C-alpha positions in Angstrom: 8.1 -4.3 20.7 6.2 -2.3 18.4 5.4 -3.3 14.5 3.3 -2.1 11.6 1.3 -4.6 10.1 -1.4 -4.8 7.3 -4.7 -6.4 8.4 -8.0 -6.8 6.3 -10.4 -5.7 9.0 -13.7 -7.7 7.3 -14.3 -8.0 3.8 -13.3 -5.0 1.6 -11.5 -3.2 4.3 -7.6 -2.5 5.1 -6.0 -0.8 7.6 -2.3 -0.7 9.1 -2.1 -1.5 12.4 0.6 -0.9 14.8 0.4 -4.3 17.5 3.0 -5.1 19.9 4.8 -7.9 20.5 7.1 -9.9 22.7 10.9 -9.8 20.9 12.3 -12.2 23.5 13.5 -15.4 21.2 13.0 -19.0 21.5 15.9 -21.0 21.0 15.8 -21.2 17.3 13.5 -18.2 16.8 15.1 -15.3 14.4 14.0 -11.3 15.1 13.7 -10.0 11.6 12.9 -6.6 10.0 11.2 -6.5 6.8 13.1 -4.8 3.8 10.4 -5.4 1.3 7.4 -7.8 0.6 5.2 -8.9 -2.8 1.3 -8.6 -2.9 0.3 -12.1 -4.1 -2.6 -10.0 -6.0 -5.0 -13.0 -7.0 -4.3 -14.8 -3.6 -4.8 -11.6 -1.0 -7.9 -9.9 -3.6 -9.8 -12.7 -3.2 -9.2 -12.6 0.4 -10.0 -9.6 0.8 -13.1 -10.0 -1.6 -14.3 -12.9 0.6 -16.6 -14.9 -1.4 -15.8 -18.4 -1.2 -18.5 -21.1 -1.0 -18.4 -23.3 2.2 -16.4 -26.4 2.9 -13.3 -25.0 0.3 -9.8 -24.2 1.6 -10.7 -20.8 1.1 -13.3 -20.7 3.4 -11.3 -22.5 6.3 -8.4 -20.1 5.9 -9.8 -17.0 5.7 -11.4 -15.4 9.1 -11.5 -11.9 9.8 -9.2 -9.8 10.6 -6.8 -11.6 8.5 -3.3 -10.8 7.9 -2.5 -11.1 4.5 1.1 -11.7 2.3 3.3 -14.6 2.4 6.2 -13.5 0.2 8.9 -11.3 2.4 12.1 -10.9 2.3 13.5 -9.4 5.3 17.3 -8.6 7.5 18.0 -10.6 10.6 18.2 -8.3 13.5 19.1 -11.4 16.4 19.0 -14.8 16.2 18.1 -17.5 19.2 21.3 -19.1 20.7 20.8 -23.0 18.7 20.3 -21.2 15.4 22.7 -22.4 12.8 23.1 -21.3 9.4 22.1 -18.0 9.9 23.5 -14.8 11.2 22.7 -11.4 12.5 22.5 -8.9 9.5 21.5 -11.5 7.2 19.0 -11.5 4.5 16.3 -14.3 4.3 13.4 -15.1 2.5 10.2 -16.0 4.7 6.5 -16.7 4.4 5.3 -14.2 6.6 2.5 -11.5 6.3 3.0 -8.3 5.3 4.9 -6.8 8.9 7.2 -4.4 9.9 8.7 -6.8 12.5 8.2 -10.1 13.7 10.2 -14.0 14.4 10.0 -16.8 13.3 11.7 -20.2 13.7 14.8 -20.7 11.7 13.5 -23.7 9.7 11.1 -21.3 8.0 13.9 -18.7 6.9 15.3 -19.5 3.6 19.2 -17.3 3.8 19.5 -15.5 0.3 22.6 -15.3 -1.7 24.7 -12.2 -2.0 24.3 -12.0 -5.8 20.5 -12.1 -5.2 18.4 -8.9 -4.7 15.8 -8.9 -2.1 13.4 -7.8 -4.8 14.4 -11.0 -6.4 14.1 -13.0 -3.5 10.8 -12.0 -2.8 9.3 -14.1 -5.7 10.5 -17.7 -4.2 7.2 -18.6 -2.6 5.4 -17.7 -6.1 9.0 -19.3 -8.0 7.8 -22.7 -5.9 4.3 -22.4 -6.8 4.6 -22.0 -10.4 7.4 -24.8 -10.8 5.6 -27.5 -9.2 2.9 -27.0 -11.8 5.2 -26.8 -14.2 6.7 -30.5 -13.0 3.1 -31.5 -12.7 2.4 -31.5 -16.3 5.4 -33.5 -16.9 6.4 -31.7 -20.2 8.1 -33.2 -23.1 10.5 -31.3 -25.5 8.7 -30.1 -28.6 4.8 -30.0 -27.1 2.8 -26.7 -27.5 1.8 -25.4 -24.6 -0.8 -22.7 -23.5 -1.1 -20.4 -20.9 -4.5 -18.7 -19.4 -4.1 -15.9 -17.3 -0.8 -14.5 -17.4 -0.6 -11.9 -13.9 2.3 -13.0 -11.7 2.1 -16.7 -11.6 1.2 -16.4 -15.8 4.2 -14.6 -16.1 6.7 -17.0 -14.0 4.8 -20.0 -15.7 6.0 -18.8 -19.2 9.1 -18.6 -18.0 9.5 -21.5 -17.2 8.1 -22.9 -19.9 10.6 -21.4 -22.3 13.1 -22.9 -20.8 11.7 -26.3 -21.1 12.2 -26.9 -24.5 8.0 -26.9 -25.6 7.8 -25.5 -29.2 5.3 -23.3 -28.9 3.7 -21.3 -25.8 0.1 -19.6 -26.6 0.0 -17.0 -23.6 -3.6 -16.0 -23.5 -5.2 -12.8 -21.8 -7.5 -9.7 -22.6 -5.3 -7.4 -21.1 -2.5 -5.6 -23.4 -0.4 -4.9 -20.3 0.1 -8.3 -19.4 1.1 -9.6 -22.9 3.6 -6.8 -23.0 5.5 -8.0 -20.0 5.5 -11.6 -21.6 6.9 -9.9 -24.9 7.4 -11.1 -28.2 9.7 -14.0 -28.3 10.4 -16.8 -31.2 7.9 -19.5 -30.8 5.5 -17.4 -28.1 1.8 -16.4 -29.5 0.4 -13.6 -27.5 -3.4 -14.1 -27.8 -5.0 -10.7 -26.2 -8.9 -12.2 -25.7 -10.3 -14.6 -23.0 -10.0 -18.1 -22.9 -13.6 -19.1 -24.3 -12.3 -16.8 -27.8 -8.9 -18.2 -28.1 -10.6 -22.0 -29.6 -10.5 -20.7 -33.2 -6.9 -19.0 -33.0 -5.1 -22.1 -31.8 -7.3 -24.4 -33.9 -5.7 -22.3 -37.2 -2.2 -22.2 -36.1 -2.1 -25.7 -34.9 -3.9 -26.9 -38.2 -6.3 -28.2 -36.1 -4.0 -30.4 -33.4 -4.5 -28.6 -30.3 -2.3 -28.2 -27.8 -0.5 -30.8 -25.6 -0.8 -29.0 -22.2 -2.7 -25.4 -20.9 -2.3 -23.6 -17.4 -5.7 -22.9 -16.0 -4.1 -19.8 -14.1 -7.4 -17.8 -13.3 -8.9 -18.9 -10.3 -12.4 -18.2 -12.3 -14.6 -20.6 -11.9 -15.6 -20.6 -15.8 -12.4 -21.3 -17.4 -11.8 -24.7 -16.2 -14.6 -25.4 -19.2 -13.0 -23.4 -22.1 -9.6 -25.0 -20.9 -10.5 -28.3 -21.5 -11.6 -27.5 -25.4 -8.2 -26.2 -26.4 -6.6 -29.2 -25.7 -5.9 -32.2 -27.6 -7.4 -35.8 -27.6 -5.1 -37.0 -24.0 -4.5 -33.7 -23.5 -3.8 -32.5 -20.2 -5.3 -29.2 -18.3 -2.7 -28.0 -15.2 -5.4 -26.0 -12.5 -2.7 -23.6 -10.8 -5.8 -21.4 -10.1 -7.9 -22.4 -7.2 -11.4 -21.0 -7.3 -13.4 -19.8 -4.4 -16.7 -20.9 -5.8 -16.4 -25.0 -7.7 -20.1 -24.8 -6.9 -19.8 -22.4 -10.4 -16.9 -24.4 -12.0 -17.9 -27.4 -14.9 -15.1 -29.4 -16.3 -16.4 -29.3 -19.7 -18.2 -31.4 -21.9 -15.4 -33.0 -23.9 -13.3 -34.3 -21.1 -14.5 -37.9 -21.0 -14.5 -37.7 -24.8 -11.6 -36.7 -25.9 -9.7 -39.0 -22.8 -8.5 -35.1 -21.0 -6.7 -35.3 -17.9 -7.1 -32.2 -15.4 -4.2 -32.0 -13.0 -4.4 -30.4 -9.9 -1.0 -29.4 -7.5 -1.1 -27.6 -4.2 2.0 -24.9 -3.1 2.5 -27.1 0.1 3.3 -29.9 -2.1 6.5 -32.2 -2.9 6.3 -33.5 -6.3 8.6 -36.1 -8.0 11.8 -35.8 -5.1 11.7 -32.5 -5.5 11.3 -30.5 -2.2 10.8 -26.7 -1.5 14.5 -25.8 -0.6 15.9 -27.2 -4.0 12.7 -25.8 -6.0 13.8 -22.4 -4.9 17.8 -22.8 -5.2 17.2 -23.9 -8.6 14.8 -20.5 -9.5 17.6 -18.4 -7.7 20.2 -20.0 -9.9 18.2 -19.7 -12.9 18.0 -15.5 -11.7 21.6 -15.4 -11.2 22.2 -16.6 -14.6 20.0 -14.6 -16.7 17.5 -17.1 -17.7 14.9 -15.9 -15.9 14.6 -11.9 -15.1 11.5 -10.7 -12.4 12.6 -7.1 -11.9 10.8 -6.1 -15.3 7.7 -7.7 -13.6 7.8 -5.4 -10.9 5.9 -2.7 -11.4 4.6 -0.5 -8.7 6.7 0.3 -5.0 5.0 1.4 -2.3 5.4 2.3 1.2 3.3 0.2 3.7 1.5 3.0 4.9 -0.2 3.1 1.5 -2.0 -0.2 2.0 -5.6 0.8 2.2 -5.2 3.0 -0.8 -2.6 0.2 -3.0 -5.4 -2.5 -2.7 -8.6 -0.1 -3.1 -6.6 0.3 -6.1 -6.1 -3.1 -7.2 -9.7 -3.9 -6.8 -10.7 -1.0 -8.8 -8.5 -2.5 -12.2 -6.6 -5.6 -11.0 -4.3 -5.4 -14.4 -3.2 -2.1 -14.4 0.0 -3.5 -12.0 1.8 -6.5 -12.1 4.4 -6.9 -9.1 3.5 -4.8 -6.2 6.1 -4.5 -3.6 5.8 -2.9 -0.3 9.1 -1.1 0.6 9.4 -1.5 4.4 12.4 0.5 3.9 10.3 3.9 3.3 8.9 3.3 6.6 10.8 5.2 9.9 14.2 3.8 10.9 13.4 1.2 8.5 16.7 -0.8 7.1 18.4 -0.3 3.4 17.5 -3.0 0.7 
């Protein structure tokens, strides 16, 4: 069987491949066909970027060619005969690279919900992601929170936040555009400078107490050090953000000082009882309620085809898009969303 898949070559090159495969199914295998999948933009740029000092997880995972994307939603086209749970014409979610076609075992497939879109659905594996560090700082209601770096997991991580009873959320980031999306909202200070300028602003409008908790969202190895400054004596810094190079990354000079925790979490992880399955039912119910809303987040569709060109883009100005979805549906005898 033929597919189309996205491939970075070597560093700082793209091309769509068609590769051929064996459909025939194990006995709890799926066939699926993609409907649409999400560029994780900071994840799959600095894949494709490559620079990642030795001996990090970055540097073990990424070998050229590499196939890049792990957030796809996609229709069941057959299923293996001990598959339970899930049926031919079905919509799952599935942590797969960015493919026209492919299976995968049932036990990776998470089925969607009718009432849930597949362009919804295609933000679980970032949903999981940004929850667990949002458990790991083990919030209390009425603490102020801030927020570095607000692209896709920014943007889920405020979310969140709001709807975890903090009093205020300082969501920090030079770019306009991304502040926009986060929108103004009682008790949300949009702070459009980097993290290392945003000390004096939260010092006046905390009257000097600092915040309880901030996101370290950036991956960039300098903000771990401006983090820790903007928070409190026992305050504690959440590292969502895994940068390629620690050998550039300090913790800061107050952290020892002022008695700062820095919390790490991993997306692979459990945390606290909760496992992956019920961390993504809960963001799905939260979608089908209204308290949480992704669509306005999406803001570029492409077809696959268009891969070399989308992340040539991306590279260029990284925040002039937010959600970038490839619509597998555009392709030839490609299924309806």
């Amino acid at each position: 069987m033929e597919t189309l898949r996205i491939v970075f070559t070597e560093k700082q090159k793209v091309e769509v491949r068609k590769e051929t495969f064996d459909p025939a199914l194990g006995q709890t295998e799926i066939l699926c066909a993609a409907l649409c999948s999400l560029i994780s933009t900071g994840t799959e740029l600095q894949c494709l970027r490559g620079v990642f000092d030795p001996d990090t997880n970055w540097s073990d995972w990424v070998k050229y060619p590499f196939y890049p994307g792990y957030c796809m939603v996609a229709e069941v086209l057959e299923i293996g005969p001990k598959v339970k749970g899930i049926q031919k014409g079905d919509r799952v979610f599935v942590e797969n690279s960015h493919s026209q076609y492919f299976k995968t075992d049932a036990k990776h497939a998470y089925l969607l919900p009718q009432n849930i879109s597949a362009e919804q659905g295609v933000w679980i594996n970032l949903s999981k992601t940004t929850q667990l560090g949002v458990r790991r700082a083990e919030l209390q209601l009425g603490e102020t929170v801030g927020v570095i770096g607000l692209g896709l997991l920014g943007q889920l991580v405020t979310q969140y936040l709001y709807l975890s009873g903090v009093k205020e959320i300082f969501a920090i980031d030079p770019a306009e555009s991304r502040l926009q999306l986060v929108g103004q909202r009682p008790g949300i200070h949009l702070l459009p400078m980097d993290a290392g300028k945003a000390l004096e602003e939260i010092n006046h409008k905390t009257d000097g107490r600092m915040l309880d908790v901030i996101f370290d969202i950036t991956g960039h190895p300098a903000v771990l050090a401006q983090a820790t400054r903007l928070v409190k004596p026992l305050g504690r810094v959440i590292l969502l953000g895994d940068t390629a190079t620690p050998s550039e990354q300090e913790m800061g000079r107050n952290v020892v000082s002022n008695s700062v925790s820095i919390l790490g979490i991993h997306a692979q992880m459990n945390y606290n009882g909760w496992n992956h399955p019920e961390i993504a039912a809960l963001f799905l119910s939260y979608i089908a309620q209204g308290r949480m809303d992704v669509l306005p987040l999406i803001t570029h569709h492409y077809s696959p085809s268009e891969a070399p060109q989308v992340y040539d883009s991306l590279v260029q100005n990284r925040s002039s898009a937010m959600g970038v979805l490839f619509d597998w549906t555009k392709l030839m005898g490609g299924s309806e969303m």
